[in-house]
Amino acid sequence: MSTESLNAPGTTFAEGHAAVLSAAARSSVEHEDRLKASTDRSGFVAASLPEGVVFAQDAGEVAEVLRRATAHRVPVVPRGAGTGLAGASSARQGEIVLDVSGMNQILRIDPEEQLAVVQPGVLNAELNAAAGQYGLFYAPDPASTAICSIGGNIATNAGGMRCAKYGVTREAVLALRVILADGRELRTGRETIKGVSGYDLNALMIGSEGTLGIVVEATLRLRPLPVQTATVAAFFPNVEQAARAASAVVAARIQPSMMELMDGQTLEAVDAALGTDYRSRGASFLLVQTDGHGAFLEQDVVMDAVSPFGICERAVDDEQAAALVTARREAIPSLEKLGRVSIGDIGVPRGKLADVVSGLEAIAERTGVRIFTIAHASDGNLHPMIVMDPEESVTEGPPKVALGEMFHLAKSLGGTLTGEHGIGLLKRDWLQEELGDVSLEVMHTIRQALDPLGILNPGKAI
């Protein structure tokens, strides 16, 4: 949709944008701020810059920004920490970025009800640190926990390293305050664990990538910290064996709190960044954690399941376990030292892990693209990462071909285009093939009902 078609009758381009930018106490049209707000961590490079950035400090400013945006038909791109991996917060000419990262207060923690009320700019790790003081934790655990925000986690329905046992973001969100496109406030959900009054608007908002409304407050479910955690590190001669070992753990009816896979070239990158020597111990790596009162009993079952495929050992103490988890968390930052990174996000049935990693190797050979693979192996969510030269683009040439082949590979195995990062701009080309015409038509109808002018994050998600 062009800027001209959105612009309100009788209002010039500049007047409409100026009105929106002046809706909050702080905004900017400086080149540096516009450049920073033009893209995220996906590897996508925006072709142009947004007109300006509004830095909202409270829900009232968000509402006023959207009221004025509706009045002047100005498109608005919501933005949190900017760590998204699908181009969903990318902004371009004609658009205003609404940055809510400054809304970063933990408003309340209720240790009895085991819940927290937070603003969208609170970082995932900050919430966990605060909850930990009460013997609680917030379960959704992206590898980027130190830098990603709760609002962005909600926008993409983020998962992470503990989601196979504890669920993704949707299972942890009890209630939301959302500002709609016209500035009205919508409250969804409730503070009780159960509740089925009306449609589940809470779930509708989660994963909508800022296209249905902007979250200004979230009530989140917390859980008791595990009484104990047991850790297994296993190394294998190739990544297919690691994938088979992960499938064997699932088949053993054990539900790990964490089961993470990395291939050999990713281990090399981690070693180079951290000064470790994991690659010398094998050509692929599987990290498995169990927790709770039966953690060490379950660890025995994990060892039995994994041992036929590789060499496995138990972490001797919390320090060694933490170092292993750190190696996994540092996989993406380590690869970013090698070039521009675009992170895939396919999901397959857990028994198909070996098939999909073999297929990814074939795609890399066929296209000549460097693909590094990590995976949340306990739920079949893989992150094949394309590492490009700085001047390359993921939206054209061999990298774009490789992205498409990754999706078709996942689909052929009964899988999905995205497990937790969302569609954004990068994956829209393949969305219809997965969802079908009827599903997309229903989604467009819902979007139009809540945002009839199409001003919220235009061109994203669906």
Short mmCIF file of C-alpha atoms in Angstrom, two decimals:
data_model
loop_
_atom_site.label_atom_id
_atom_site.label_comp_id
_atom_site.label_asym_id
_atom_site.label_seq_id
_atom_site.Cartn_x
_atom_site.Cartn_y
_atom_site.Cartn_z
CA MET A 1 0.00 0.00 0.00
CA SER A 2 1.47 3.37 -0.98
CA THR A 3 1.93 6.30 1.37
CA GLU A 4 -0.33 8.38 -0.85
CA SER A 5 -3.23 5.92 -0.57
CA LEU A 6 -2.94 5.91 3.22
CA ASN A 7 -2.66 9.66 3.64
CA ALA A 8 -5.82 11.30 5.01
CA PRO A 9 -7.72 13.64 2.68
CA GLY A 10 -6.64 17.25 3.13
CA THR A 11 -3.45 16.27 4.97
CA THR A 12 -0.02 16.42 3.45
CA PHE A 13 2.56 13.69 3.82
CA ALA A 14 4.69 15.84 6.14
CA GLU A 15 1.77 17.06 8.27
CA GLY A 16 0.51 13.56 8.97
CA HIS A 17 3.88 12.26 10.03
CA ALA A 18 4.62 15.34 12.11
CA ALA A 19 1.33 14.90 13.96
CA VAL A 20 2.19 11.30 14.85
CA LEU A 21 5.76 12.12 15.86
CA SER A 22 4.54 14.85 18.21
CA ALA A 23 2.13 12.50 20.01
CA ALA A 24 4.80 11.45 22.52
CA ALA A 25 7.24 13.41 24.64
CA ARG A 26 10.22 11.94 22.79
CA SER A 27 10.68 11.26 19.09
CA SER A 28 13.44 11.53 16.53
CA VAL A 29 13.98 12.10 12.83
CA GLU A 30 17.77 11.80 13.12
CA HIS A 31 19.40 9.58 10.51
CA GLU A 32 21.12 7.38 13.10
CA ASP A 33 17.86 6.62 14.94
CA ARG A 34 15.98 5.96 11.70
CA LEU A 35 18.74 3.64 10.47
CA LYS A 36 18.79 1.68 13.72
CA ALA A 37 15.01 1.29 13.61
CA SER A 38 14.91 0.22 9.96
CA THR A 39 15.63 -3.47 10.53
CA ASP A 40 16.17 -6.21 13.09
CA ARG A 41 18.56 -9.12 13.64
CA SER A 42 17.27 -11.17 10.71
CA GLY A 43 19.89 -10.21 8.14
CA PHE A 44 17.23 -8.33 6.16
CA VAL A 45 18.39 -4.96 4.84
CA ALA A 46 15.68 -2.33 4.40
CA ALA A 47 15.63 -0.53 1.05
CA SER A 48 14.76 2.81 2.68
CA LEU A 49 14.47 4.40 6.11
CA PRO A 50 11.34 5.22 8.12
CA GLU A 51 10.26 8.86 8.48
CA GLY A 52 10.97 8.91 12.20
CA VAL A 53 10.85 7.07 15.52
CA VAL A 54 8.52 7.63 18.47
CA PHE A 55 9.90 6.46 21.82
CA ALA A 56 6.79 5.72 23.89
CA GLN A 57 7.07 5.86 27.68
CA ASP A 58 3.60 4.67 28.69
CA ALA A 59 0.33 3.23 27.41
CA GLY A 60 -1.20 6.68 27.06
CA GLU A 61 1.47 7.73 24.57
CA VAL A 62 1.01 4.53 22.58
CA ALA A 63 -2.74 5.17 22.41
CA GLU A 64 -2.27 8.78 21.32
CA VAL A 65 0.25 7.77 18.64
CA LEU A 66 -2.22 5.28 17.20
CA ARG A 67 -5.17 7.68 17.41
CA ARG A 68 -3.22 10.22 15.38
CA ALA A 69 -1.89 7.56 13.02
CA THR A 70 -5.46 6.48 12.30
CA ALA A 71 -6.66 10.06 11.85
CA HIS A 72 -3.87 10.80 9.37
CA ARG A 73 -3.61 7.29 7.92
CA VAL A 74 0.07 6.97 8.80
CA PRO A 75 1.48 3.43 8.89
CA VAL A 76 3.12 2.45 12.19
CA VAL A 77 5.72 -0.26 12.79
CA PRO A 78 5.92 -1.43 16.42
CA ARG A 79 9.38 -2.20 17.76
CA GLY A 80 10.80 -3.63 20.97
CA ALA A 81 14.41 -4.69 21.47
CA GLY A 82 14.94 -5.17 17.73
CA THR A 83 16.16 -8.77 18.09
CA GLY A 84 13.55 -10.31 15.79
CA LEU A 85 14.71 -12.79 13.19
CA ALA A 86 12.13 -12.50 10.39
CA GLY A 87 12.15 -8.82 9.43
CA ALA A 88 8.89 -8.18 11.28
CA SER A 89 10.07 -4.87 12.74
CA SER A 90 11.70 -3.64 9.55
CA ALA A 91 10.48 -0.17 8.62
CA ARG A 92 10.70 1.84 5.42
CA GLN A 93 9.93 5.19 3.84
CA GLY A 94 6.48 6.53 4.71
CA GLU A 95 6.30 4.64 8.01
CA ILE A 96 6.75 5.73 11.62
CA VAL A 97 8.41 3.36 14.10
CA LEU A 98 6.73 3.09 17.51
CA ASP A 99 9.50 2.00 19.89
CA VAL A 100 8.20 0.61 23.21
CA SER A 101 11.57 -0.52 24.58
CA GLY A 102 11.47 2.33 27.10
CA MET A 103 8.37 0.82 28.70
CA ASN A 104 10.53 -1.55 30.71
CA GLN A 105 9.10 -1.77 34.22
CA ILE A 106 8.25 -4.93 36.14
CA LEU A 107 5.02 -3.66 37.68
CA ARG A 108 4.24 -6.50 40.05
CA ILE A 109 5.35 -9.98 41.06
CA ASP A 110 2.85 -12.07 43.02
CA PRO A 111 4.74 -15.03 44.50
CA GLU A 112 1.57 -16.63 45.89
CA GLU A 113 -0.27 -16.68 42.56
CA GLN A 114 3.07 -17.17 40.76
CA LEU A 115 2.60 -14.41 38.21
CA ALA A 116 4.26 -11.20 37.06
CA VAL A 117 2.81 -8.06 35.47
CA VAL A 118 5.29 -6.35 33.15
CA GLN A 119 5.59 -3.73 30.46
CA PRO A 120 6.63 -4.87 26.96
CA GLY A 121 10.19 -3.51 27.08
CA VAL A 122 11.25 -5.72 30.01
CA LEU A 123 14.02 -8.07 28.91
CA ASN A 124 13.46 -11.80 29.29
CA ALA A 125 16.54 -12.23 31.49
CA GLU A 126 15.56 -9.27 33.69
CA LEU A 127 12.22 -10.88 34.44
CA ASN A 128 13.90 -14.16 35.30
CA ALA A 129 16.35 -12.42 37.62
CA ALA A 130 13.51 -10.70 39.45
CA ALA A 131 11.40 -13.86 39.63
CA GLY A 132 14.37 -15.82 40.93
CA GLN A 133 14.34 -13.76 44.14
CA TYR A 134 11.03 -15.48 44.94
CA GLY A 135 12.17 -18.97 43.91
CA LEU A 136 10.31 -18.66 40.60
CA PHE A 137 11.20 -18.43 36.90
CA TYR A 138 9.62 -17.43 33.59
CA ALA A 139 9.71 -20.54 31.42
CA PRO A 140 9.96 -19.27 27.78
CA ASP A 141 13.70 -19.12 27.27
CA PRO A 142 14.99 -17.85 23.90
CA ALA A 143 18.72 -18.20 23.43
CA SER A 144 18.74 -14.39 23.19
CA THR A 145 17.24 -14.09 26.69
CA ALA A 146 19.74 -11.39 27.70
CA ILE A 147 18.71 -9.02 24.89
CA CYS A 148 15.15 -9.91 23.78
CA SER A 149 12.07 -8.22 25.24
CA ILE A 150 8.82 -9.67 26.53
CA GLY A 151 6.81 -7.64 24.02
CA GLY A 152 8.77 -9.11 21.15
CA ASN A 153 8.46 -12.61 22.63
CA ILE A 154 4.68 -12.12 22.69
CA ALA A 155 4.59 -10.68 19.16
CA THR A 156 6.29 -13.78 17.73
CA ASN A 157 5.08 -16.39 20.25
CA ALA A 158 8.73 -17.08 21.02
CA GLY A 159 9.82 -20.49 22.26
CA GLY A 160 13.35 -21.23 23.30
CA MET A 161 15.42 -23.86 24.99
CA ARG A 162 12.95 -24.94 27.70
CA CYS A 163 9.76 -24.89 25.66
CA ALA A 164 9.42 -28.64 25.05
CA LYS A 165 8.67 -29.18 28.73
CA TYR A 166 7.21 -25.83 29.76
CA GLY A 167 5.60 -24.56 26.57
CA VAL A 168 6.12 -21.51 24.38
CA THR A 169 5.11 -17.93 25.18
CA ARG A 170 1.41 -18.59 24.56
CA GLU A 171 1.32 -21.03 27.48
CA ALA A 172 2.88 -18.45 29.80
CA VAL A 173 0.68 -15.41 29.05
CA LEU A 174 -2.39 -15.05 31.26
CA ALA A 175 -3.62 -11.58 30.25
CA LEU A 176 -2.75 -8.62 28.05
CA ARG A 177 -3.43 -4.92 27.70
CA VAL A 178 -3.41 -4.10 24.00
CA ILE A 179 -3.82 -0.78 22.21
CA LEU A 180 -5.76 -1.24 18.99
CA ALA A 181 -5.12 0.63 15.75
CA ASP A 182 -7.67 3.35 16.57
CA GLY A 183 -6.27 3.94 20.07
CA ARG A 184 -8.84 1.93 22.01
CA GLU A 185 -7.58 -0.30 24.83
CA LEU A 186 -8.41 -4.01 24.71
CA ARG A 187 -7.94 -6.28 27.72
CA THR A 188 -7.64 -9.99 27.06
CA GLY A 189 -7.32 -12.99 29.35
CA ARG A 190 -7.38 -12.98 33.15
CA GLU A 191 -5.17 -13.66 36.16
CA THR A 192 -6.63 -17.09 36.84
CA ILE A 193 -4.97 -20.19 35.39
CA LYS A 194 -8.30 -21.31 33.91
CA GLY A 195 -10.92 -19.23 32.10
CA VAL A 196 -12.97 -19.81 28.96
CA SER A 197 -15.35 -16.85 28.81
CA GLY A 198 -15.72 -15.72 25.20
CA TYR A 199 -13.27 -16.17 22.37
CA ASP A 200 -9.59 -16.57 23.23
CA LEU A 201 -8.45 -13.11 22.18
CA ASN A 202 -5.35 -13.57 24.31
CA ALA A 203 -4.07 -16.34 22.05
CA LEU A 204 -5.07 -14.36 18.96
CA MET A 205 -2.79 -11.48 19.91
CA ILE A 206 0.17 -13.73 20.73
CA GLY A 207 2.17 -14.36 17.58
CA SER A 208 0.36 -11.69 15.55
CA GLU A 209 3.62 -9.76 14.98
CA GLY A 210 2.16 -6.35 15.82
CA THR A 211 -0.47 -6.50 13.08
CA LEU A 212 -3.56 -6.60 15.34
CA GLY A 213 -2.56 -4.29 18.20
CA ILE A 214 0.35 -3.23 20.38
CA VAL A 215 0.90 -4.88 23.75
CA VAL A 216 1.48 -2.36 26.55
CA GLU A 217 1.23 -4.72 29.53
CA ALA A 218 1.36 -8.48 30.06
CA THR A 219 0.41 -10.71 32.97
CA LEU A 220 2.69 -13.73 32.86
CA ARG A 221 2.66 -17.10 34.54
CA LEU A 222 5.72 -17.96 36.62
CA ARG A 223 6.79 -21.41 37.80
CA PRO A 224 8.76 -22.72 40.79
CA LEU A 225 12.49 -23.06 40.19
CA PRO A 226 13.41 -26.75 39.76
CA VAL A 227 14.74 -28.35 42.93
CA GLN A 228 17.53 -29.95 40.92
CA THR A 229 18.85 -30.12 37.35
CA ALA A 230 20.93 -32.85 35.70
CA THR A 231 22.98 -32.25 32.55
CA VAL A 232 24.29 -34.59 29.85
CA ALA A 233 26.78 -33.55 27.15
CA ALA A 234 27.16 -35.88 24.16
CA PHE A 235 29.40 -35.75 21.09
CA PHE A 236 28.94 -37.64 17.83
CA PRO A 237 30.85 -38.43 14.62
CA ASN A 238 28.29 -36.53 12.53
CA VAL A 239 25.15 -34.46 12.92
CA GLU A 240 22.86 -37.26 11.70
CA GLN A 241 23.91 -39.40 14.67
CA ALA A 242 23.21 -36.53 17.03
CA ALA A 243 19.73 -36.19 15.52
CA ARG A 244 19.10 -39.92 15.88
CA ALA A 245 20.17 -39.73 19.52
CA ALA A 246 17.73 -36.87 20.12
CA SER A 247 14.92 -38.89 18.57
CA ALA A 248 15.89 -41.82 20.81
CA VAL A 249 15.48 -39.62 23.89
CA VAL A 250 11.98 -38.66 22.74
CA ALA A 251 11.16 -42.32 22.06
CA ALA A 252 12.28 -43.18 25.61
CA ARG A 253 9.31 -41.12 26.89
CA ILE A 254 11.55 -38.69 28.74
CA GLN A 255 10.61 -35.02 28.61
CA PRO A 256 13.85 -33.06 29.00
CA SER A 257 13.68 -29.46 30.09
CA MET A 258 16.31 -28.78 27.41
CA MET A 259 17.71 -30.75 24.47
CA GLU A 260 19.86 -28.68 22.12
CA LEU A 261 21.79 -29.78 19.04
CA MET A 262 24.71 -28.08 17.26
CA ASP A 263 26.55 -29.27 14.18
CA GLY A 264 30.34 -29.38 13.85
CA GLN A 265 30.90 -26.13 12.00
CA THR A 266 28.80 -24.30 14.59
CA LEU A 267 30.98 -25.83 17.31
CA GLU A 268 34.04 -24.50 15.46
CA ALA A 269 32.56 -20.99 15.47
CA VAL A 270 31.75 -21.23 19.18
CA ASP A 271 35.25 -22.47 19.96
CA ALA A 272 36.77 -19.57 18.04
CA ALA A 273 34.61 -17.06 19.90
CA LEU A 274 34.83 -18.52 23.40
CA GLY A 275 38.23 -20.21 23.39
CA THR A 276 36.70 -23.63 24.04
CA ASP A 277 37.56 -26.98 22.43
CA TYR A 278 34.20 -28.64 21.84
CA ARG A 279 34.82 -29.38 18.16
CA SER A 280 37.84 -31.54 19.02
CA ARG A 281 35.51 -33.88 20.93
CA GLY A 282 33.14 -34.58 18.05
CA ALA A 283 31.54 -33.41 14.81
CA SER A 284 28.22 -32.60 16.50
CA PHE A 285 26.93 -31.93 20.00
CA LEU A 286 23.78 -32.68 21.99
CA LEU A 287 23.06 -30.97 25.31
CA VAL A 288 20.30 -32.57 27.41
CA GLN A 289 18.97 -31.34 30.74
CA THR A 290 16.34 -32.88 32.98
CA ASP A 291 14.93 -31.15 36.03
CA GLY A 292 12.68 -31.62 39.03
CA HIS A 293 12.71 -34.20 41.81
CA GLY A 294 13.42 -37.00 39.33
CA ALA A 295 16.12 -35.18 37.37
CA PHE A 296 18.91 -37.69 38.02
CA LEU A 297 16.66 -40.71 37.49
CA GLU A 298 15.68 -39.25 34.12
CA GLN A 299 19.33 -38.50 33.39
CA ASP A 300 20.04 -42.25 33.60
CA VAL A 301 17.39 -42.88 30.94
CA VAL A 302 18.89 -40.15 28.74
CA MET A 303 22.34 -41.72 29.03
CA ASP A 304 20.98 -45.13 28.03
CA ALA A 305 19.18 -43.63 25.02
CA VAL A 306 22.11 -41.54 23.78
CA SER A 307 25.10 -43.85 24.42
CA PRO A 308 24.58 -46.12 21.37
CA PHE A 309 25.06 -43.12 19.07
CA GLY A 310 28.03 -41.26 20.57
CA ILE A 311 30.13 -40.46 23.59
CA CYS A 312 28.20 -38.93 26.47
CA GLU A 313 29.10 -37.68 29.91
CA ARG A 314 27.38 -36.15 32.92
CA ALA A 315 28.19 -32.57 33.94
CA VAL A 316 30.07 -32.85 37.22
CA ASP A 317 28.78 -29.61 38.74
CA ASP A 318 26.64 -26.53 38.13
CA GLU A 319 29.62 -24.61 36.74
CA GLN A 320 30.26 -27.14 33.99
CA ALA A 321 26.54 -27.31 33.19
CA ALA A 322 26.36 -23.52 32.93
CA ALA A 323 29.36 -23.48 30.58
CA LEU A 324 27.65 -25.97 28.28
CA VAL A 325 24.46 -23.89 28.20
CA THR A 326 26.52 -20.77 27.52
CA ALA A 327 28.12 -22.47 24.51
CA ARG A 328 24.67 -23.06 23.07
CA ARG A 329 23.47 -19.54 23.81
CA GLU A 330 26.54 -18.09 22.13
CA ALA A 331 26.02 -19.99 18.86
CA ILE A 332 24.37 -17.12 17.00
CA PRO A 333 26.71 -14.37 18.29
CA SER A 334 29.64 -16.61 17.34
CA LEU A 335 28.35 -16.99 13.79
CA GLU A 336 27.75 -13.26 13.53
CA LYS A 337 31.51 -12.85 13.78
CA LEU A 338 31.80 -14.76 10.48
CA GLY A 339 29.46 -12.62 8.38
CA ARG A 340 25.85 -11.58 7.98
CA VAL A 341 23.57 -14.24 9.44
CA SER A 342 20.02 -15.15 8.42
CA ILE A 343 18.44 -17.62 10.81
CA GLY A 344 16.00 -20.22 9.53
CA ASP A 345 13.24 -21.51 11.76
CA ILE A 346 11.72 -24.68 10.39
CA GLY A 347 9.94 -27.34 12.43
CA VAL A 348 9.52 -31.06 11.71
CA PRO A 349 8.13 -34.08 13.57
CA ARG A 350 10.73 -35.09 16.14
CA GLY A 351 11.28 -38.49 14.56
CA LYS A 352 12.37 -36.76 11.33
CA LEU A 353 15.36 -34.90 12.77
CA ALA A 354 17.97 -37.08 11.04
CA ASP A 355 16.15 -36.70 7.71
CA VAL A 356 16.00 -32.93 7.96
CA VAL A 357 19.66 -32.43 8.92
CA SER A 358 20.70 -34.64 5.99
CA GLY A 359 18.45 -32.58 3.74
CA LEU A 360 20.00 -29.34 4.97
CA GLU A 361 23.46 -30.62 4.13
CA ALA A 362 22.23 -31.42 0.62
CA ILE A 363 20.75 -27.90 0.24
CA ALA A 364 24.07 -26.35 1.25
CA GLU A 365 25.92 -28.47 -1.32
CA ARG A 366 23.37 -27.75 -4.05
CA THR A 367 23.19 -23.98 -3.56
CA GLY A 368 26.75 -23.28 -2.43
CA VAL A 369 25.37 -21.46 0.60
CA ARG A 370 26.99 -21.92 4.02
CA ILE A 371 24.38 -23.43 6.35
CA PHE A 372 25.11 -23.94 10.04
CA THR A 373 22.56 -25.95 12.02
CA ILE A 374 21.39 -25.71 15.60
CA ALA A 375 18.13 -27.12 16.90
CA HIS A 376 15.73 -27.31 19.80
CA ALA A 377 15.87 -31.05 19.30
CA SER A 378 13.26 -31.91 21.91
CA ASP A 379 10.48 -30.32 19.84
CA GLY A 380 11.80 -30.62 16.28
CA ASN A 381 12.45 -26.89 15.81
CA LEU A 382 15.62 -26.33 13.78
CA HIS A 383 17.51 -23.12 13.10
CA PRO A 384 19.52 -23.60 9.90
CA MET A 385 21.59 -20.43 9.70
CA ILE A 386 22.84 -18.99 6.44
CA VAL A 387 26.10 -17.09 6.87
CA MET A 388 26.71 -14.63 4.06
CA ASP A 389 29.30 -12.07 3.10
CA PRO A 390 28.41 -8.60 4.44
CA GLU A 391 27.39 -7.35 1.00
CA GLU A 392 25.09 -10.30 0.27
CA SER A 393 21.31 -10.21 0.73
CA VAL A 394 19.09 -13.01 1.97
CA THR A 395 16.23 -11.77 -0.20
CA GLU A 396 17.83 -12.68 -3.53
CA GLY A 397 20.22 -15.08 -5.20
CA PRO A 398 21.42 -18.37 -3.66
CA PRO A 399 20.50 -17.41 -0.04
CA LYS A 400 16.87 -16.82 -1.08
CA VAL A 401 16.88 -20.11 -3.00
CA ALA A 402 18.26 -21.90 0.08
CA LEU A 403 15.55 -20.42 2.32
CA GLY A 404 12.87 -21.67 -0.04
CA GLU A 405 14.40 -25.13 -0.23
CA MET A 406 14.56 -25.29 3.59
CA PHE A 407 10.82 -24.68 3.79
CA HIS A 408 10.01 -27.23 1.10
CA LEU A 409 12.20 -29.76 2.90
CA ALA A 410 10.34 -29.19 6.16
CA LYS A 411 6.97 -29.36 4.40
CA SER A 412 7.89 -32.63 2.70
CA LEU A 413 8.59 -34.10 6.15
CA GLY A 414 5.27 -32.92 7.60
CA GLY A 415 6.73 -29.75 9.09
CA THR A 416 6.33 -25.97 9.11
CA LEU A 417 7.89 -22.79 7.78
CA THR A 418 8.38 -21.27 11.23
CA GLY A 419 8.46 -22.70 14.71
CA GLU A 420 8.98 -19.55 16.78
CA HIS A 421 10.44 -16.60 14.86
CA GLY A 422 7.35 -15.67 12.86
CA ILE A 423 6.82 -14.74 9.22
CA GLY A 424 7.73 -11.04 9.13
CA LEU A 425 8.88 -10.03 5.67
CA LEU A 426 11.31 -12.84 4.98
CA LYS A 427 8.91 -15.79 4.74
CA ARG A 428 5.71 -14.42 3.22
CA ASP A 429 6.52 -15.92 -0.19
CA TRP A 430 5.89 -19.42 1.16
CA LEU A 431 3.05 -18.79 3.62
CA GLN A 432 0.15 -19.53 1.28
CA GLU A 433 1.64 -22.89 0.42
CA GLU A 434 1.54 -23.91 4.07
CA LEU A 435 -1.74 -22.33 5.23
CA GLY A 436 -3.96 -22.50 2.14
CA ASP A 437 -6.42 -19.98 0.77
CA VAL A 438 -9.21 -20.41 3.32
CA SER A 439 -6.97 -19.92 6.36
CA LEU A 440 -5.36 -16.84 4.85
CA GLU A 441 -8.76 -15.38 3.94
CA VAL A 442 -9.98 -15.80 7.52
CA MET A 443 -6.81 -14.20 8.87
CA HIS A 444 -7.12 -11.23 6.52
CA THR A 445 -10.74 -10.78 7.63
CA ILE A 446 -9.70 -10.67 11.28
CA ARG A 447 -6.90 -8.23 10.53
CA GLN A 448 -9.20 -5.93 8.60
CA ALA A 449 -11.79 -5.97 11.39
CA LEU A 450 -9.23 -4.73 13.93
CA ASP A 451 -7.26 -2.45 11.60
CA PRO A 452 -9.49 -1.47 8.65
CA LEU A 453 -7.02 1.13 7.35
CA GLY A 454 -4.11 -1.30 7.45
CA ILE A 455 -1.81 1.02 9.39
CA LEU A 456 -0.32 -1.57 11.81
CA ASN A 457 2.90 -3.13 10.56
CA PRO A 458 1.78 -3.15 6.91
CA GLY A 459 3.16 -5.88 4.68
CA LYS A 460 4.15 -8.17 7.55
CA ALA A 461 3.09 -11.62 8.79
CA ILE A 462 0.15 -12.45 6.51
#
